[in-house]
Tab-separated table of N, CA and C in Angstrom:
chain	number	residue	atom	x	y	z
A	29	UNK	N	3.427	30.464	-29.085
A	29	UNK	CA	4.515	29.503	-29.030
A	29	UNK	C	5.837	30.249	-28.911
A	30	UNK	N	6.856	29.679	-27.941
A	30	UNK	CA	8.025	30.710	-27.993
A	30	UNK	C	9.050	29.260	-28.137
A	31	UNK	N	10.308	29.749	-28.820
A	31	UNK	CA	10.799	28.621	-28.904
A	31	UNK	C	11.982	28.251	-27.575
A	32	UNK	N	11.746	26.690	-27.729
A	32	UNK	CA	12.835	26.518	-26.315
A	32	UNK	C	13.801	25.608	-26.918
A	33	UNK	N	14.704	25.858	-26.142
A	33	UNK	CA	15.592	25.129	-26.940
A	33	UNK	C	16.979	24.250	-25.166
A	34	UNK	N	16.865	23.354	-25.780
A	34	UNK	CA	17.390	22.495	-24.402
A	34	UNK	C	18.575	21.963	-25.202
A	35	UNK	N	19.390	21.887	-23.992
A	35	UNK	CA	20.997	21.259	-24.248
A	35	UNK	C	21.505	20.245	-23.127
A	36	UNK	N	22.576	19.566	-23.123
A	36	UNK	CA	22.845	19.358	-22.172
A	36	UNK	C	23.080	17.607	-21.648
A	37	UNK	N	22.087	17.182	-22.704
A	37	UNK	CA	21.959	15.590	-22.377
A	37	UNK	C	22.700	14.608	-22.819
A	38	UNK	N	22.941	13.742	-22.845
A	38	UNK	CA	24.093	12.313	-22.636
A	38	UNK	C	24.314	11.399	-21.774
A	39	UNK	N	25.074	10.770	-22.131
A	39	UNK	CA	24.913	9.081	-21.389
A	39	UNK	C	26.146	9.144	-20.127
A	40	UNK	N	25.517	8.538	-19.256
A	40	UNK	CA	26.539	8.733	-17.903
A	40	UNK	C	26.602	7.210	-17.361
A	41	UNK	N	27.125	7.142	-16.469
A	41	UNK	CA	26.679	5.723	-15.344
A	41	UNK	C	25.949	6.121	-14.018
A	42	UNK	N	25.848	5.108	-13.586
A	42	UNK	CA	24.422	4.920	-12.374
A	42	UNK	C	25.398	6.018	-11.442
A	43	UNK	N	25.084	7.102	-10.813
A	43	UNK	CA	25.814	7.598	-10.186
A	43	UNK	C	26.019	8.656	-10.454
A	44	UNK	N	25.742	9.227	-11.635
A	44	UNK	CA	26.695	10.174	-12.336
A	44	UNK	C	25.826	11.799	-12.161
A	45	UNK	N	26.502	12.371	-12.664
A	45	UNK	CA	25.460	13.557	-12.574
A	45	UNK	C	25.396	14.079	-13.665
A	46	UNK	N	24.417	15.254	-14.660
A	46	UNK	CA	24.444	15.854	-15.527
A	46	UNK	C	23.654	16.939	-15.525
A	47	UNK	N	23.672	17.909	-16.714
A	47	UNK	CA	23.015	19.288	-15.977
A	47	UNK	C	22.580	19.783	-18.037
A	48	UNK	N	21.399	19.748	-17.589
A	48	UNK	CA	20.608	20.125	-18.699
A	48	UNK	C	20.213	21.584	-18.817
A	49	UNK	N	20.217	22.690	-19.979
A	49	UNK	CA	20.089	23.941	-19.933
A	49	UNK	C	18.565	24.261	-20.878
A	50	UNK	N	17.499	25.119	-20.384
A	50	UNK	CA	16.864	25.400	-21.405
A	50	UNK	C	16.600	26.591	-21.521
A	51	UNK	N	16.698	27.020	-22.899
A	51	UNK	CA	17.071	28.646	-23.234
A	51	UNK	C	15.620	28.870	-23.992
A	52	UNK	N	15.078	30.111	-23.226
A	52	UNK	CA	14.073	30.739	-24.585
A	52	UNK	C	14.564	31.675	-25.218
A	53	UNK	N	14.010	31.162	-26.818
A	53	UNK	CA	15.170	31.630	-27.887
A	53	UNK	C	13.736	32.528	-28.520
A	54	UNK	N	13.724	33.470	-27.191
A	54	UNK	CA	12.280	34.813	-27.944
A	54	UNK	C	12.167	35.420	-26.375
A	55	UNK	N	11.430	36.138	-26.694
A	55	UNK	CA	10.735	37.081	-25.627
A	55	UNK	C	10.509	36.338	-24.362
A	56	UNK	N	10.813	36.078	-23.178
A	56	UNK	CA	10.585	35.908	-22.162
A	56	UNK	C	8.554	36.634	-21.398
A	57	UNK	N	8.835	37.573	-21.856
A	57	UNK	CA	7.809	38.768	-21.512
A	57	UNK	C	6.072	37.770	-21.922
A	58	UNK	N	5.391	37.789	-20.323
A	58	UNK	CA	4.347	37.066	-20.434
A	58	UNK	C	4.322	35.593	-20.212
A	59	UNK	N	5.807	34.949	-19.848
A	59	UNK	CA	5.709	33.877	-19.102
A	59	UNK	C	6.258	33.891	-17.650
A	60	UNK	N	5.549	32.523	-16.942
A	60	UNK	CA	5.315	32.782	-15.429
A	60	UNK	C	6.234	31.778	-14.896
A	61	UNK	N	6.453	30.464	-16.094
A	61	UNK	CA	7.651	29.385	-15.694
A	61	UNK	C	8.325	28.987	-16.659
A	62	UNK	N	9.057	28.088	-15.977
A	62	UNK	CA	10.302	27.111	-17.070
A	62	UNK	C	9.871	25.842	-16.154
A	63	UNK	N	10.102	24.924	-16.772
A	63	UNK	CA	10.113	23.378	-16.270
A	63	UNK	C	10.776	22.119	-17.321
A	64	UNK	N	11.037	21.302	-16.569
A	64	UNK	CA	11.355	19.872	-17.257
A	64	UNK	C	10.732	18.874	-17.056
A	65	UNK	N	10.472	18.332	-18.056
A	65	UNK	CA	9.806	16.677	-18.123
A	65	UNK	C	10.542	15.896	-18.823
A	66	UNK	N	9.920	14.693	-18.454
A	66	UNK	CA	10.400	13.721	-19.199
A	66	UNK	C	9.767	12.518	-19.785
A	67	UNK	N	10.039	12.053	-20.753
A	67	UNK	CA	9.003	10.755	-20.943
A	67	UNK	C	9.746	9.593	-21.612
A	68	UNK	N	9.932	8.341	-20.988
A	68	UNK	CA	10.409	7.044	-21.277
A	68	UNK	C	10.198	6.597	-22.074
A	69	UNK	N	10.610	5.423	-23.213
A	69	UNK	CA	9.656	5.020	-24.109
A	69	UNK	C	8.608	3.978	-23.512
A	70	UNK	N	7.437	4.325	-23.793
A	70	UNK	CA	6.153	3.569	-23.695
A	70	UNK	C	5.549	4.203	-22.401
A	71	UNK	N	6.197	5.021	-21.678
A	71	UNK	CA	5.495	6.056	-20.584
A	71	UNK	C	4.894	7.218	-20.792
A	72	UNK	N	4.165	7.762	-19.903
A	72	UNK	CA	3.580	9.140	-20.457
A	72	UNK	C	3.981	10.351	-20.157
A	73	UNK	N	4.400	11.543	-20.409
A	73	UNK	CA	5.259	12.414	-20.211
A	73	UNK	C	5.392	12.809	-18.634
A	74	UNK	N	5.869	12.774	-17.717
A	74	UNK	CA	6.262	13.368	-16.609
A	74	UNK	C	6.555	14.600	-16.014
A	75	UNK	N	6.203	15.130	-15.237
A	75	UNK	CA	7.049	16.382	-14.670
A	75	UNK	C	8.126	16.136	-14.136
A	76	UNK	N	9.260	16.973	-14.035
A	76	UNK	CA	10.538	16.660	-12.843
A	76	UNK	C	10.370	17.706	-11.823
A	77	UNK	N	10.501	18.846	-12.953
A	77	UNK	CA	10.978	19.864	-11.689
A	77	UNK	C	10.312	21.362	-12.241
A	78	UNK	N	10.217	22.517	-12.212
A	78	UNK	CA	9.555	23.537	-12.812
A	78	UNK	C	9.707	25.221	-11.437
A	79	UNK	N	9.684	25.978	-12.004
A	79	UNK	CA	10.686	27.186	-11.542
A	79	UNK	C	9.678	28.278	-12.022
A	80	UNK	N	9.187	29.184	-11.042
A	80	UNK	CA	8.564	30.601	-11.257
A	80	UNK	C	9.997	31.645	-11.813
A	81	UNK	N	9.476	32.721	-12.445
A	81	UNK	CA	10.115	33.943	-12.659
A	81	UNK	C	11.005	34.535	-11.421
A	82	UNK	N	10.277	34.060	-10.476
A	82	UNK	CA	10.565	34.777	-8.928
A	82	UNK	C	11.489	33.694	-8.095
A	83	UNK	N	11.886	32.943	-9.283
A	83	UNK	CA	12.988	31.321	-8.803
A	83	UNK	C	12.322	30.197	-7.457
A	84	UNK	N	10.927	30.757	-7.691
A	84	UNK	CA	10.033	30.107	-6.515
A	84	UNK	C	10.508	28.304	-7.471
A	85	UNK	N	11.103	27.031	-6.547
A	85	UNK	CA	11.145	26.113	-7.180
A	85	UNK	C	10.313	24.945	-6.703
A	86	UNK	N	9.725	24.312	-7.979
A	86	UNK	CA	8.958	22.805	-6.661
A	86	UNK	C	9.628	21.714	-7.972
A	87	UNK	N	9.314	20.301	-7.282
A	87	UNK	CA	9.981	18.948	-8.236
A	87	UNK	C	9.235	17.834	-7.524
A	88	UNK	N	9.106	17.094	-8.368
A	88	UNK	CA	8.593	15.828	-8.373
A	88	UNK	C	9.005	14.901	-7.138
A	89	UNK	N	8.793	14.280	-6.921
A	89	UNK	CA	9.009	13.578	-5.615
A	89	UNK	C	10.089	12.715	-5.626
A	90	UNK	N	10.365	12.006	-7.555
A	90	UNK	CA	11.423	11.240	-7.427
A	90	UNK	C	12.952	12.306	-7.521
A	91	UNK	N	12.760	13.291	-8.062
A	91	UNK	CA	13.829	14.509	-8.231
A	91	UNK	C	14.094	14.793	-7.254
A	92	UNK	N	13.166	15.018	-6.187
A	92	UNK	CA	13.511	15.694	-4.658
A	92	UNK	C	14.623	15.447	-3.957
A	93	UNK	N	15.880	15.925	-3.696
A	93	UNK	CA	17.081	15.271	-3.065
A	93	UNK	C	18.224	15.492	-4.100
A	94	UNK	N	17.636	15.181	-5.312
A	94	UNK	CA	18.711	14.877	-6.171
A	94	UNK	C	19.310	15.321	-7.307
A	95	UNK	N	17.745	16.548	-7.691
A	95	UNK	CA	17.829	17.408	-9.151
A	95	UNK	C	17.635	18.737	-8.695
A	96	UNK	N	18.152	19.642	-8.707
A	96	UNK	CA	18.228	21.160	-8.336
A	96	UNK	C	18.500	22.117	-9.921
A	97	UNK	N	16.817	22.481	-9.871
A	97	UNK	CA	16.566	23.360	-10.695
A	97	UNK	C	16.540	25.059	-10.777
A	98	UNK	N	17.303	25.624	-11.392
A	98	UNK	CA	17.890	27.284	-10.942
A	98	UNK	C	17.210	28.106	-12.335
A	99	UNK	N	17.257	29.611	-12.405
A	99	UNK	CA	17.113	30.225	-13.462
A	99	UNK	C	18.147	31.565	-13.371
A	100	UNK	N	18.837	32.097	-14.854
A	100	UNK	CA	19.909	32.814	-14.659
A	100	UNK	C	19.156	33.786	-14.045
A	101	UNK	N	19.693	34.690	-14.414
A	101	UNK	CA	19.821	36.302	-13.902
A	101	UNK	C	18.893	36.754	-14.661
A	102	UNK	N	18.999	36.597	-16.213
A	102	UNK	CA	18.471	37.784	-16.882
A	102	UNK	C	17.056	36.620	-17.229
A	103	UNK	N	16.717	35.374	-16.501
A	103	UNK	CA	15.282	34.742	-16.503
A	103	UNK	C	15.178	34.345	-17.679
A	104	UNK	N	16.056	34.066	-18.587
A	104	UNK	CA	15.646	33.188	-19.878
A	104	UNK	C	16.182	31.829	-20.323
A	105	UNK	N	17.114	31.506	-18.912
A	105	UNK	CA	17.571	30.580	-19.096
A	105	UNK	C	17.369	29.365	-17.877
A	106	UNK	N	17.129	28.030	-18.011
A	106	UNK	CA	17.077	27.345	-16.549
A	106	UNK	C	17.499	26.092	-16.716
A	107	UNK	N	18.369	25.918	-15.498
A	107	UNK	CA	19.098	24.697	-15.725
A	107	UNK	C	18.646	23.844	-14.191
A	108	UNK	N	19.022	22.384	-14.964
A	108	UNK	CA	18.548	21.804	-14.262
A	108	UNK	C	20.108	20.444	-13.964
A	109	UNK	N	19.822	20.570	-12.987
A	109	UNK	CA	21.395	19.999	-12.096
A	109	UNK	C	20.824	18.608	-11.951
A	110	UNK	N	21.418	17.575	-12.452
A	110	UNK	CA	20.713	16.211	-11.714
A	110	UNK	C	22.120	15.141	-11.176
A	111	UNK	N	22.127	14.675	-10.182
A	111	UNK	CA	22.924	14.280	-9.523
A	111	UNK	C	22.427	13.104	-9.008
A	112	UNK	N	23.165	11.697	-8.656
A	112	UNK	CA	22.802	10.741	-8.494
A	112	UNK	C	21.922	9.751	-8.836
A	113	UNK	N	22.414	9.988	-10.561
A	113	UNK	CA	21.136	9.748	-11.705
A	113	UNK	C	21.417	7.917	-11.648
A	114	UNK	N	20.176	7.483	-11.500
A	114	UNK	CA	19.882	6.035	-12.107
A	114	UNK	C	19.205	6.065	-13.165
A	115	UNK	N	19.469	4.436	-13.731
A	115	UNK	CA	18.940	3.966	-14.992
A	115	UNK	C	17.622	4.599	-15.076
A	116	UNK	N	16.474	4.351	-14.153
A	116	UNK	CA	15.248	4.853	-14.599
A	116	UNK	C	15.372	6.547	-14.537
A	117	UNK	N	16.328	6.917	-14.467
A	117	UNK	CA	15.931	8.157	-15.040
A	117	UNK	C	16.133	8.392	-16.255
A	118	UNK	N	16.204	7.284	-17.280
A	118	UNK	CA	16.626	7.301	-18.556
A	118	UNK	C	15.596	7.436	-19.319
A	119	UNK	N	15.231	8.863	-20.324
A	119	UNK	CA	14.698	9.270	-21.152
A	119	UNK	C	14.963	10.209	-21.776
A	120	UNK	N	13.903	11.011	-22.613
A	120	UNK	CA	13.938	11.959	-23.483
A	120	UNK	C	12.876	13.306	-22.170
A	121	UNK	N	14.433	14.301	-21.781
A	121	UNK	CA	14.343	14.884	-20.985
A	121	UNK	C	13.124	16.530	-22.329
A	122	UNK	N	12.108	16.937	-21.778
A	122	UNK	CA	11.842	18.356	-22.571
A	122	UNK	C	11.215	19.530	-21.535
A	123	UNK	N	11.936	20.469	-22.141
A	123	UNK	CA	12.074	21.800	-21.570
A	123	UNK	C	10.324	22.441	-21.802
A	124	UNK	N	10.001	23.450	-21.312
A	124	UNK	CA	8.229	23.413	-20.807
A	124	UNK	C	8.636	25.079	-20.333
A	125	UNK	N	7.493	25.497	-21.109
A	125	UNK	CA	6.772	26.706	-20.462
A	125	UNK	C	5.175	27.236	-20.666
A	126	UNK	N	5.054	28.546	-19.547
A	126	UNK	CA	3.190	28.410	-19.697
A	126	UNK	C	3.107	29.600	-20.123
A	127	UNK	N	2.462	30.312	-20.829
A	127	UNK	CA	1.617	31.979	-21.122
A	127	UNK	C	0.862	31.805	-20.326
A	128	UNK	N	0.069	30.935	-19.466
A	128	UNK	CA	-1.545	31.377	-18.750
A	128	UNK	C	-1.062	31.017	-17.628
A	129	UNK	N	-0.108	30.719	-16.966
A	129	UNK	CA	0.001	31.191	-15.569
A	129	UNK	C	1.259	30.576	-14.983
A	130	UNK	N	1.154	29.883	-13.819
A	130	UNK	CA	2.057	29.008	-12.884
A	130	UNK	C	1.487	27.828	-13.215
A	131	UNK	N	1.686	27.269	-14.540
A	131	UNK	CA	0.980	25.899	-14.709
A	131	UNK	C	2.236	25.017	-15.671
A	132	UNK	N	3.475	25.095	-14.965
A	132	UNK	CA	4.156	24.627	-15.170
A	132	UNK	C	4.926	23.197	-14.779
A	133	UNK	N	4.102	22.610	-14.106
A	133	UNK	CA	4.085	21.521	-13.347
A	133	UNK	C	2.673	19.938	-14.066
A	134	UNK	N	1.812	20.956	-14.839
A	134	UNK	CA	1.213	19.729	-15.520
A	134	UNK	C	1.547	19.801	-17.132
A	135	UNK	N	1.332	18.708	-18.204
A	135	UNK	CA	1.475	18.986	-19.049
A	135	UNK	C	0.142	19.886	-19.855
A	136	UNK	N	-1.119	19.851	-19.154
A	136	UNK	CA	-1.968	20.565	-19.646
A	136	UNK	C	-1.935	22.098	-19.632
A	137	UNK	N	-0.660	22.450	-18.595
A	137	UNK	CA	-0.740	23.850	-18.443
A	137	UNK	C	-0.056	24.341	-19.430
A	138	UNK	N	1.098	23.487	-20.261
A	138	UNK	CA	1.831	23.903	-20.592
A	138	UNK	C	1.716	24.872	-22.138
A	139	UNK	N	2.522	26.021	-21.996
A	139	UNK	CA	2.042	26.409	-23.797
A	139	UNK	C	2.998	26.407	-24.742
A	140	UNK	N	4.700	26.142	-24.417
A	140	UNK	CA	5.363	25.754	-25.433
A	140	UNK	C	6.351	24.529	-24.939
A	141	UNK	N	6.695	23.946	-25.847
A	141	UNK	CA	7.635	22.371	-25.641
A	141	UNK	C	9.044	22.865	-26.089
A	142	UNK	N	9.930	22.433	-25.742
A	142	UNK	CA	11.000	22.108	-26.420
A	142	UNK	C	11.197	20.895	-27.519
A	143	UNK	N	12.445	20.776	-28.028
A	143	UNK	CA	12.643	19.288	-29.184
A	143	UNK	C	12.559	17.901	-28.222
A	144	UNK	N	13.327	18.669	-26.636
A	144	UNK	CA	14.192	16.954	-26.487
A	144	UNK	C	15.391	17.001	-26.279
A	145	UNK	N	16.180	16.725	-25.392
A	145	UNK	CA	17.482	15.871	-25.191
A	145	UNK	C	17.311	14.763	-24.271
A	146	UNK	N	18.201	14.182	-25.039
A	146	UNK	CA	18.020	12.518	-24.402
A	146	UNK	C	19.285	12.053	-23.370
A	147	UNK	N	18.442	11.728	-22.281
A	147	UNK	CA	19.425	11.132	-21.119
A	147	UNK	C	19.541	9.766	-21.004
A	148	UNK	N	20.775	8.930	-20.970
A	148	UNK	CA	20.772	7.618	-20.988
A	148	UNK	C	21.766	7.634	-19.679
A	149	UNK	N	21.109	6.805	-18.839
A	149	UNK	CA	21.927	6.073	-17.735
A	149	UNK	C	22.354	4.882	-17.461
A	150	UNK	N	23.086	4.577	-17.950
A	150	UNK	CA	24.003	2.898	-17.537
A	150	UNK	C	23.785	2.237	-16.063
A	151	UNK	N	23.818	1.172	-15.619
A	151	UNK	CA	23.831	0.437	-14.587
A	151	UNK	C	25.130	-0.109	-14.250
């Protein structure tokens, strides 16, 4: 387990943009991604978007266009840019990484979670 720790979230209007950060607060060494999900209340957790070491990036189909996911320099940090946010993108956004590979895109791959920050979008 390495700990992650996400920042970044708050309430905007339909339109708006916001940019979520998630930091591993330990050793980097032996992981292959960073990613974000999300899960609504009464939905089941989601992927958005998720980022190799090598800034190789892929995203979800509803993100595509609109959320641009980066990682710094020194690879322990990744932010995620979201722009032209609607209401349904309103949830409890969490930060994601894997020890066993590039399996940062399902939640089964995943081997540590973040807490949570919560995105609310107005109409």
């Amino acid at each position: 387990q390495v700990p992650l720790v996400e920042s970044g979230g708050g309430s905007v209007q339909s339109g708006g943009s916001l940019r979520l950060s998630c930091e591993v607060a330990g050793s980097t060494s032996g992981l292959y991604c960073l990613g974000f999900f999300r899960q609504a209340p009464g939905q089941e957790r989601e992927r958005v978007a998720d980022i190799d070491m090598d800034g190789a990036a892929d995203y979800s189909l509803d993100a595509e266009g609109r959320f641009t996911i980066s990682l710094n320099s020194a690879k322990d940090t990744a932010y995620l840019q979201m722009d032209r946010l609607k209401p349904e993108d309103t949830a409890m956004y969490y930060c994601a990484t894997s020890s066993k590979g590039y399996y940062c895109y399902s939640t089964h791959g995943v081997t540590s979670w973040g807490k949570g920050t919560m995105v609310t979008v107005s109409s």
